[in-house]
Each structure stands twice: as structure tokens, then as C-alpha cells.
Short mmCIF file of C-alpha atoms in Angstrom, two decimals:
data_model
loop_
_atom_site.label_atom_id
_atom_site.label_comp_id
_atom_site.label_asym_id
_atom_site.label_seq_id
_atom_site.Cartn_x
_atom_site.Cartn_y
_atom_site.Cartn_z
CA MET A 16 86.46 105.56 88.20
CA ILE A 17 86.09 107.72 91.28
CA GLY A 18 84.62 111.17 90.84
CA ARG A 19 83.89 113.82 93.47
CA LEU A 20 84.69 113.44 97.13
CA ASN A 21 81.10 113.30 98.36
CA HIS A 22 81.94 113.68 102.06
CA VAL A 23 84.37 113.08 104.87
CA ALA A 24 82.72 111.30 107.81
CA ILE A 25 83.86 112.18 111.33
CA ALA A 26 82.67 110.01 114.22
CA THR A 27 81.99 111.63 117.57
CA SER A 28 80.40 110.65 120.86
CA ASP A 29 79.25 114.25 121.41
CA LEU A 30 77.48 115.47 118.31
CA ALA A 31 76.24 118.71 119.90
CA LYS A 32 79.77 119.69 120.86
CA ALA A 33 81.26 118.74 117.46
CA ALA A 34 78.52 120.70 115.66
CA ALA A 35 79.12 123.72 117.91
CA VAL A 36 82.86 123.65 117.15
CA TYR A 37 82.19 123.68 113.40
CA ARG A 38 79.49 126.36 113.69
CA ASP A 39 80.93 128.71 116.31
CA GLN A 40 84.69 128.28 116.03
CA LEU A 41 85.19 127.30 112.39
CA GLY A 42 82.25 129.42 111.20
CA ALA A 43 80.74 126.78 108.91
CA GLU A 44 77.11 126.21 107.94
CA VAL A 45 75.85 123.33 110.06
CA SER A 46 72.52 121.47 109.73
CA ALA A 47 70.20 120.39 112.52
CA PRO A 48 70.88 116.79 113.65
CA VAL A 49 69.11 114.12 111.60
CA ASP A 50 68.40 110.64 113.00
CA LEU A 51 69.03 107.83 110.54
CA PRO A 52 67.87 104.81 112.56
CA GLU A 53 68.29 102.41 109.62
CA HIS A 54 71.99 103.42 109.52
CA GLY A 55 72.53 103.52 113.29
CA VAL A 56 73.71 107.13 113.34
CA THR A 57 72.58 110.67 113.99
CA VAL A 58 74.22 113.01 111.51
CA VAL A 59 74.96 116.72 111.28
CA PHE A 60 75.91 117.97 107.81
CA VAL A 61 78.61 120.64 107.56
CA ALA A 62 78.27 122.38 104.19
CA LEU A 63 81.51 123.52 102.55
CA PRO A 64 81.67 125.23 99.14
CA ASN A 65 83.05 122.10 97.41
CA THR A 66 82.03 119.11 99.55
CA LYS A 67 80.62 118.28 102.95
CA ILE A 68 81.64 116.94 106.31
CA GLU A 69 79.31 114.52 108.05
CA LEU A 70 79.51 114.46 111.84
CA LEU A 71 78.22 111.06 113.01
CA GLN A 72 77.08 110.00 116.47
CA PRO A 73 75.95 106.44 117.27
CA LEU A 74 72.18 105.91 117.36
CA GLY A 75 70.67 102.84 119.00
CA GLU A 76 72.41 99.51 119.57
CA HIS A 77 74.73 97.97 116.99
CA SER A 78 75.75 101.33 115.51
CA PRO A 79 78.37 100.77 112.79
CA ILE A 80 80.55 103.47 114.39
CA ALA A 81 80.40 102.14 117.98
CA ALA A 82 83.56 100.01 117.70
CA PHE A 83 85.48 102.93 116.15
CA LEU A 84 84.55 105.18 119.09
CA GLU A 85 85.58 102.52 121.59
CA LYS A 86 89.05 102.54 119.99
CA ASN A 87 89.03 106.33 119.47
CA PRO A 88 87.11 107.83 122.40
CA SER A 89 87.93 111.41 121.31
CA GLY A 90 86.43 110.70 117.88
CA GLY A 91 88.15 111.05 114.54
CA MET A 92 87.89 110.62 110.80
CA HIS A 93 85.86 107.49 110.09
CA HIS A 94 85.62 107.18 106.30
CA LEU A 95 85.85 108.96 102.95
CA CYS A 96 83.02 108.74 100.42
CA TYR A 97 83.82 108.96 96.71
CA GLU A 98 81.16 109.19 94.01
CA VAL A 99 81.07 106.64 91.19
CA GLU A 100 78.75 106.34 88.20
CA ASP A 101 77.84 102.70 88.80
CA VAL A 102 78.40 101.02 92.17
CA GLU A 103 77.71 97.54 90.84
CA ALA A 104 80.30 97.87 88.06
CA ALA A 105 82.78 99.35 90.57
CA ALA A 106 82.28 96.38 92.91
CA ALA A 107 82.79 93.87 90.10
CA TYR A 108 85.96 95.60 88.89
CA LEU A 109 87.46 95.98 92.38
CA LYS A 110 86.75 92.34 93.22
CA SER A 111 88.49 91.33 89.97
CA GLN A 112 91.50 93.32 91.20
CA GLY A 113 91.54 91.37 94.47
CA ALA A 114 90.16 94.18 96.64
CA ARG A 115 87.81 93.27 99.46
CA VAL A 116 84.31 94.67 99.29
CA LEU A 117 82.60 94.78 102.69
CA GLY A 118 79.16 93.17 102.62
CA GLU A 119 76.64 93.92 99.90
CA ILE A 120 75.59 97.02 98.01
CA LYS A 121 73.05 98.88 100.16
CA ILE A 122 70.97 102.02 99.99
CA GLY A 123 73.01 104.64 101.81
CA ALA A 124 72.21 107.65 103.94
CA HIS A 125 71.46 109.79 100.85
CA GLY A 126 69.06 107.23 99.32
CA LYS A 127 71.59 106.03 96.75
CA PRO A 128 73.39 102.69 96.31
CA VAL A 129 76.60 102.52 98.34
CA LEU A 130 79.40 100.08 99.00
CA PHE A 131 82.19 99.96 101.57
CA LEU A 132 85.76 98.84 100.80
CA HIS A 133 88.15 97.16 103.24
CA PRO A 134 90.61 99.66 104.79
CA LYS A 135 93.44 97.12 104.61
CA ASP A 136 93.25 97.24 100.79
CA PHE A 137 93.08 101.05 100.66
CA GLY A 138 95.93 102.40 102.76
CA GLY A 139 94.21 102.05 106.11
CA VAL A 140 91.24 104.19 105.04
CA LEU A 141 87.64 102.95 105.07
CA ILE A 142 86.18 104.00 101.70
CA GLU A 143 82.53 104.33 100.79
CA LEU A 144 81.56 104.45 97.12
CA GLU A 145 78.24 106.16 96.41
CA GLN A 146 76.43 106.11 93.10
CA ALA A 147 76.31 109.73 91.95
CA MET B 7 85.37 131.22 108.44
CA ILE B 8 86.37 127.97 106.73
CA GLY B 9 85.91 127.74 102.98
CA ARG B 10 86.76 124.88 100.64
CA LEU B 11 88.17 121.56 101.77
CA ASN B 12 91.61 121.96 100.19
CA HIS B 13 92.70 118.35 100.71
CA VAL B 14 92.50 115.20 102.77
CA ALA B 15 95.96 113.96 103.77
CA ILE B 16 96.53 110.21 104.00
CA ALA B 17 99.78 108.95 105.56
CA THR B 18 101.36 105.79 104.20
CA SER B 19 104.65 103.95 104.59
CA ASP B 20 104.38 102.68 100.99
CA LEU B 21 103.68 105.60 98.69
CA ALA B 22 104.17 103.63 95.47
CA LYS B 23 101.57 101.10 96.55
CA ALA B 24 99.08 103.73 97.73
CA ALA B 25 99.49 105.67 94.48
CA ALA B 26 99.01 102.48 92.44
CA VAL B 27 95.77 101.69 94.33
CA TYR B 28 94.36 105.14 93.55
CA ARG B 29 95.52 105.03 89.93
CA ASP B 30 94.84 101.41 88.95
CA GLN B 31 91.99 100.33 91.19
CA LEU B 32 90.15 103.57 91.88
CA GLY B 33 90.96 105.02 88.45
CA ALA B 34 91.98 108.47 89.68
CA GLU B 35 94.47 110.92 88.21
CA VAL B 36 97.64 110.58 90.26
CA SER B 37 100.76 112.80 90.10
CA ALA B 38 104.36 111.69 90.17
CA PRO B 39 105.85 111.71 93.70
CA VAL B 40 107.21 115.07 94.86
CA ASP B 41 109.83 115.35 97.62
CA LEU B 42 109.21 118.18 100.07
CA PRO B 43 112.31 117.95 102.28
CA GLU B 44 111.43 121.10 104.22
CA HIS B 45 108.15 119.41 105.23
CA GLY B 46 109.61 115.95 105.81
CA VAL B 47 107.31 114.20 103.34
CA THR B 48 107.12 112.87 99.82
CA VAL B 49 103.68 113.54 98.39
CA VAL B 50 101.54 112.17 95.58
CA PHE B 51 98.56 114.32 94.62
CA VAL B 52 95.31 112.56 93.69
CA ALA B 53 93.18 114.99 91.65
CA LEU B 54 89.42 114.73 92.16
CA PRO B 55 86.91 116.99 90.40
CA ASN B 56 86.17 118.99 93.57
CA THR B 57 89.22 118.60 95.85
CA LYS B 58 92.37 116.53 96.19
CA ILE B 59 93.80 113.72 98.24
CA GLU B 60 97.43 113.97 99.32
CA LEU B 61 99.22 110.68 99.90
CA LEU B 62 102.15 111.35 102.26
CA GLN B 63 105.21 109.19 102.96
CA PRO B 64 107.87 110.20 105.52
CA LEU B 65 111.02 111.79 104.06
CA GLY B 66 114.22 112.03 106.09
CA GLU B 67 114.46 111.99 109.86
CA HIS B 68 111.97 113.82 112.08
CA SER B 69 109.13 113.54 109.58
CA PRO B 70 105.95 115.04 111.07
CA ILE B 71 104.05 111.89 110.07
CA ALA B 72 106.51 109.33 111.51
CA ALA B 73 104.79 109.07 114.90
CA PHE B 74 101.39 108.64 113.24
CA LEU B 75 102.70 105.73 111.18
CA GLU B 76 104.22 104.10 114.25
CA LYS B 77 100.76 104.12 115.83
CA ASN B 78 99.03 103.24 112.53
CA PRO B 79 101.40 100.98 110.58
CA SER B 80 98.81 100.36 107.83
CA GLY B 81 98.48 104.11 107.29
CA GLY B 82 95.32 106.18 107.51
CA MET B 83 93.79 109.62 107.34
CA HIS B 84 96.22 112.11 108.88
CA HIS B 85 94.58 115.53 108.60
CA LEU B 86 92.00 117.70 106.84
CA CYS B 87 92.96 121.03 105.29
CA TYR B 88 90.38 123.81 105.11
CA GLU B 89 90.95 127.08 103.27
CA VAL B 90 90.58 130.40 105.08
CA GLU B 91 90.96 133.96 103.83
CA ASP B 92 93.38 135.05 106.54
CA VAL B 93 95.32 132.54 108.62
CA GLU B 94 96.53 135.15 111.10
CA ALA B 95 93.02 136.37 111.82
CA ALA B 96 91.82 132.77 112.10
CA ALA B 97 94.55 131.98 114.64
CA ALA B 98 93.71 135.04 116.73
CA TYR B 99 89.99 134.23 116.73
CA LEU B 100 90.48 130.54 117.56
CA LYS B 101 92.87 131.36 120.40
CA SER B 102 90.29 133.81 121.79
CA GLN B 103 87.83 130.89 121.76
CA GLY B 104 90.21 128.74 123.81
CA ALA B 105 91.28 126.47 120.94
CA ARG B 106 94.88 125.29 120.83
CA VAL B 107 96.92 126.34 117.84
CA LEU B 108 99.94 124.06 117.26
CA GLY B 109 103.15 126.04 116.87
CA GLU B 110 103.40 129.10 114.66
CA ILE B 111 102.04 130.04 111.25
CA LYS B 112 104.36 128.55 108.62
CA ILE B 113 104.63 128.44 104.86
CA GLY B 114 102.98 125.18 103.85
CA ALA B 115 103.51 122.64 101.10
CA HIS B 116 101.65 124.83 98.58
CA GLY B 117 103.71 127.96 99.35
CA LYS B 118 100.93 129.58 101.38
CA PRO B 119 100.65 130.40 105.11
CA VAL B 120 99.27 127.46 107.10
CA LEU B 121 98.41 126.64 110.68
CA PHE B 122 97.62 123.39 112.50
CA LEU B 123 94.94 123.04 115.19
CA HIS B 124 95.01 120.61 118.11
CA PRO B 125 92.95 117.45 117.40
CA LYS B 126 91.67 117.40 120.99
CA ASP B 127 89.84 120.67 120.37
CA PHE B 128 88.41 119.53 117.02
CA GLY B 129 86.75 116.16 117.57
CA GLY B 130 89.92 114.09 117.35
CA VAL B 131 90.81 115.45 113.89
CA LEU B 132 94.06 117.25 113.10
CA ILE B 133 93.06 120.33 111.10
CA GLU B 134 95.27 122.43 108.85
CA LEU B 135 94.09 125.90 107.85
CA GLU B 136 95.59 127.22 104.62
CA GLN B 137 95.31 130.77 103.38
CA ALA B 138 93.39 130.58 100.09
#
């Protein structure tokens, strides 16, 4: 079912610093910050030859990454995003297998349908599925 | 400096279960478990079209992932591995930038020189650099 690793999301409370580390120390290609108010984050994209890293900083109140940063003030890996052909079919299959799907299918940060899966059912890792 | 994302490492105390989730629920291609006693882990490789996931379970005493699993009993993302052309040059440059390199350059799980970087200097994320 899962295809490419679309991105690894890293939450940070200091996006400028995290972006500078990836640009200046790790020598990666780093985008300008992009505000995504409907997702409650500001994001910097780190382009790698085979996938990307998304550096996320909370934006506004009720950011979905605020609780994570309270528990992990230094930041850290927040979720993995795998591509699937059909998010709706993936949700139906995973539910039939007893896995917990978090909330409803939504339009994600890349304008495509996405779904989040409960970390407790996936080895402690929050997983996003994005329709490719 | 950094090139491809070589792998995402996920630590688990139940490798059989984690492998079954990736194989049966997420429909990925999953290897048989491989013991790496010199690295203190048993690993299952999850092959994705553009990178791989490594599911790690402690092997023997003094496993490098034992402390992580004590703090995170449900498991979770342990480190990211980026490829570099020259690990020694990378270490020298990063040290000159004030970043903390953990220990010495070693031969990693894929038979290539590797280096670990201090999470505190990299946004809370443990980073492995592997010579490509």
C-alpha cells in the first residue's frame, strides 16, 4: 500500500535556527518559510535528492504541534508521511484491520487528501498518509 | 553537504509486531530480521521506492537503543541517516562550526563509515551521517 516517503516532519520552536542549521551546517537546499494558517504551522522545506524534510513551527493558537513542543522543548521528529494511491481506500482497509485513524480525511499542506494514523498502532510513530 | 536520506530508524521493543504492521497493514516490502551483534540491534528493513525504514530492536546488553526505549516504551523514531560523500570531511567541518560530533567515526550497519551528531545541535534529532 504505502509508496514513497513523502517527507519527515521535524517540529521546532525556532524555525529560523533550524533552517540555518540545515542550510549552513548540513549544506542542504532550504526554502523560505511558508505560513500555512489553515494547518497552524509555518514550514521550511529542506530538499533532499530523494525526499524532503519539513521543519515546522507553530503558527497561531491551537497549532497541532504545540503539545508536542511542550513535551519536547528542544524539538524533534514529529511524523512520517507516506504516499498512497487512494487515501479513502487506505482508511477503510486500516480500520478493517483495527487500526485507529485520527479524525477525518482532510486536504493537507500540499493540497492533497491526507489522513493521520494513531501512533499507538504504528510503533509509537505518528503517520500521515498522503494521496500521491 | 548532505545528500539522500538513507533511512529513518524506528526503535521498537517488539520487532515482530512492528514488522507485521508494516507488512500486513501498510503493505510494504519487509525483510527478515537481521542480527547485528556488533551494533547491538536486530534490524528489519522496510523497502520504500525512494528510501528505507529500519526497524530496530535491542540485541544483547548495552544496546545503543536501550535507553531510548526506557524513555519511550511504545517505541518511536530514533534517528535520521543522511548520506555524505566524505564522513571525515563532514566531521571536520561540523566541528569547526561548533557542532558536537558523538564519539568517533565507525563502520556502520551497512559496512560504511558513519558518524552521529548531537541532537541538541540539530533540533532535537539524532542524525547519522553515512558515507555514500
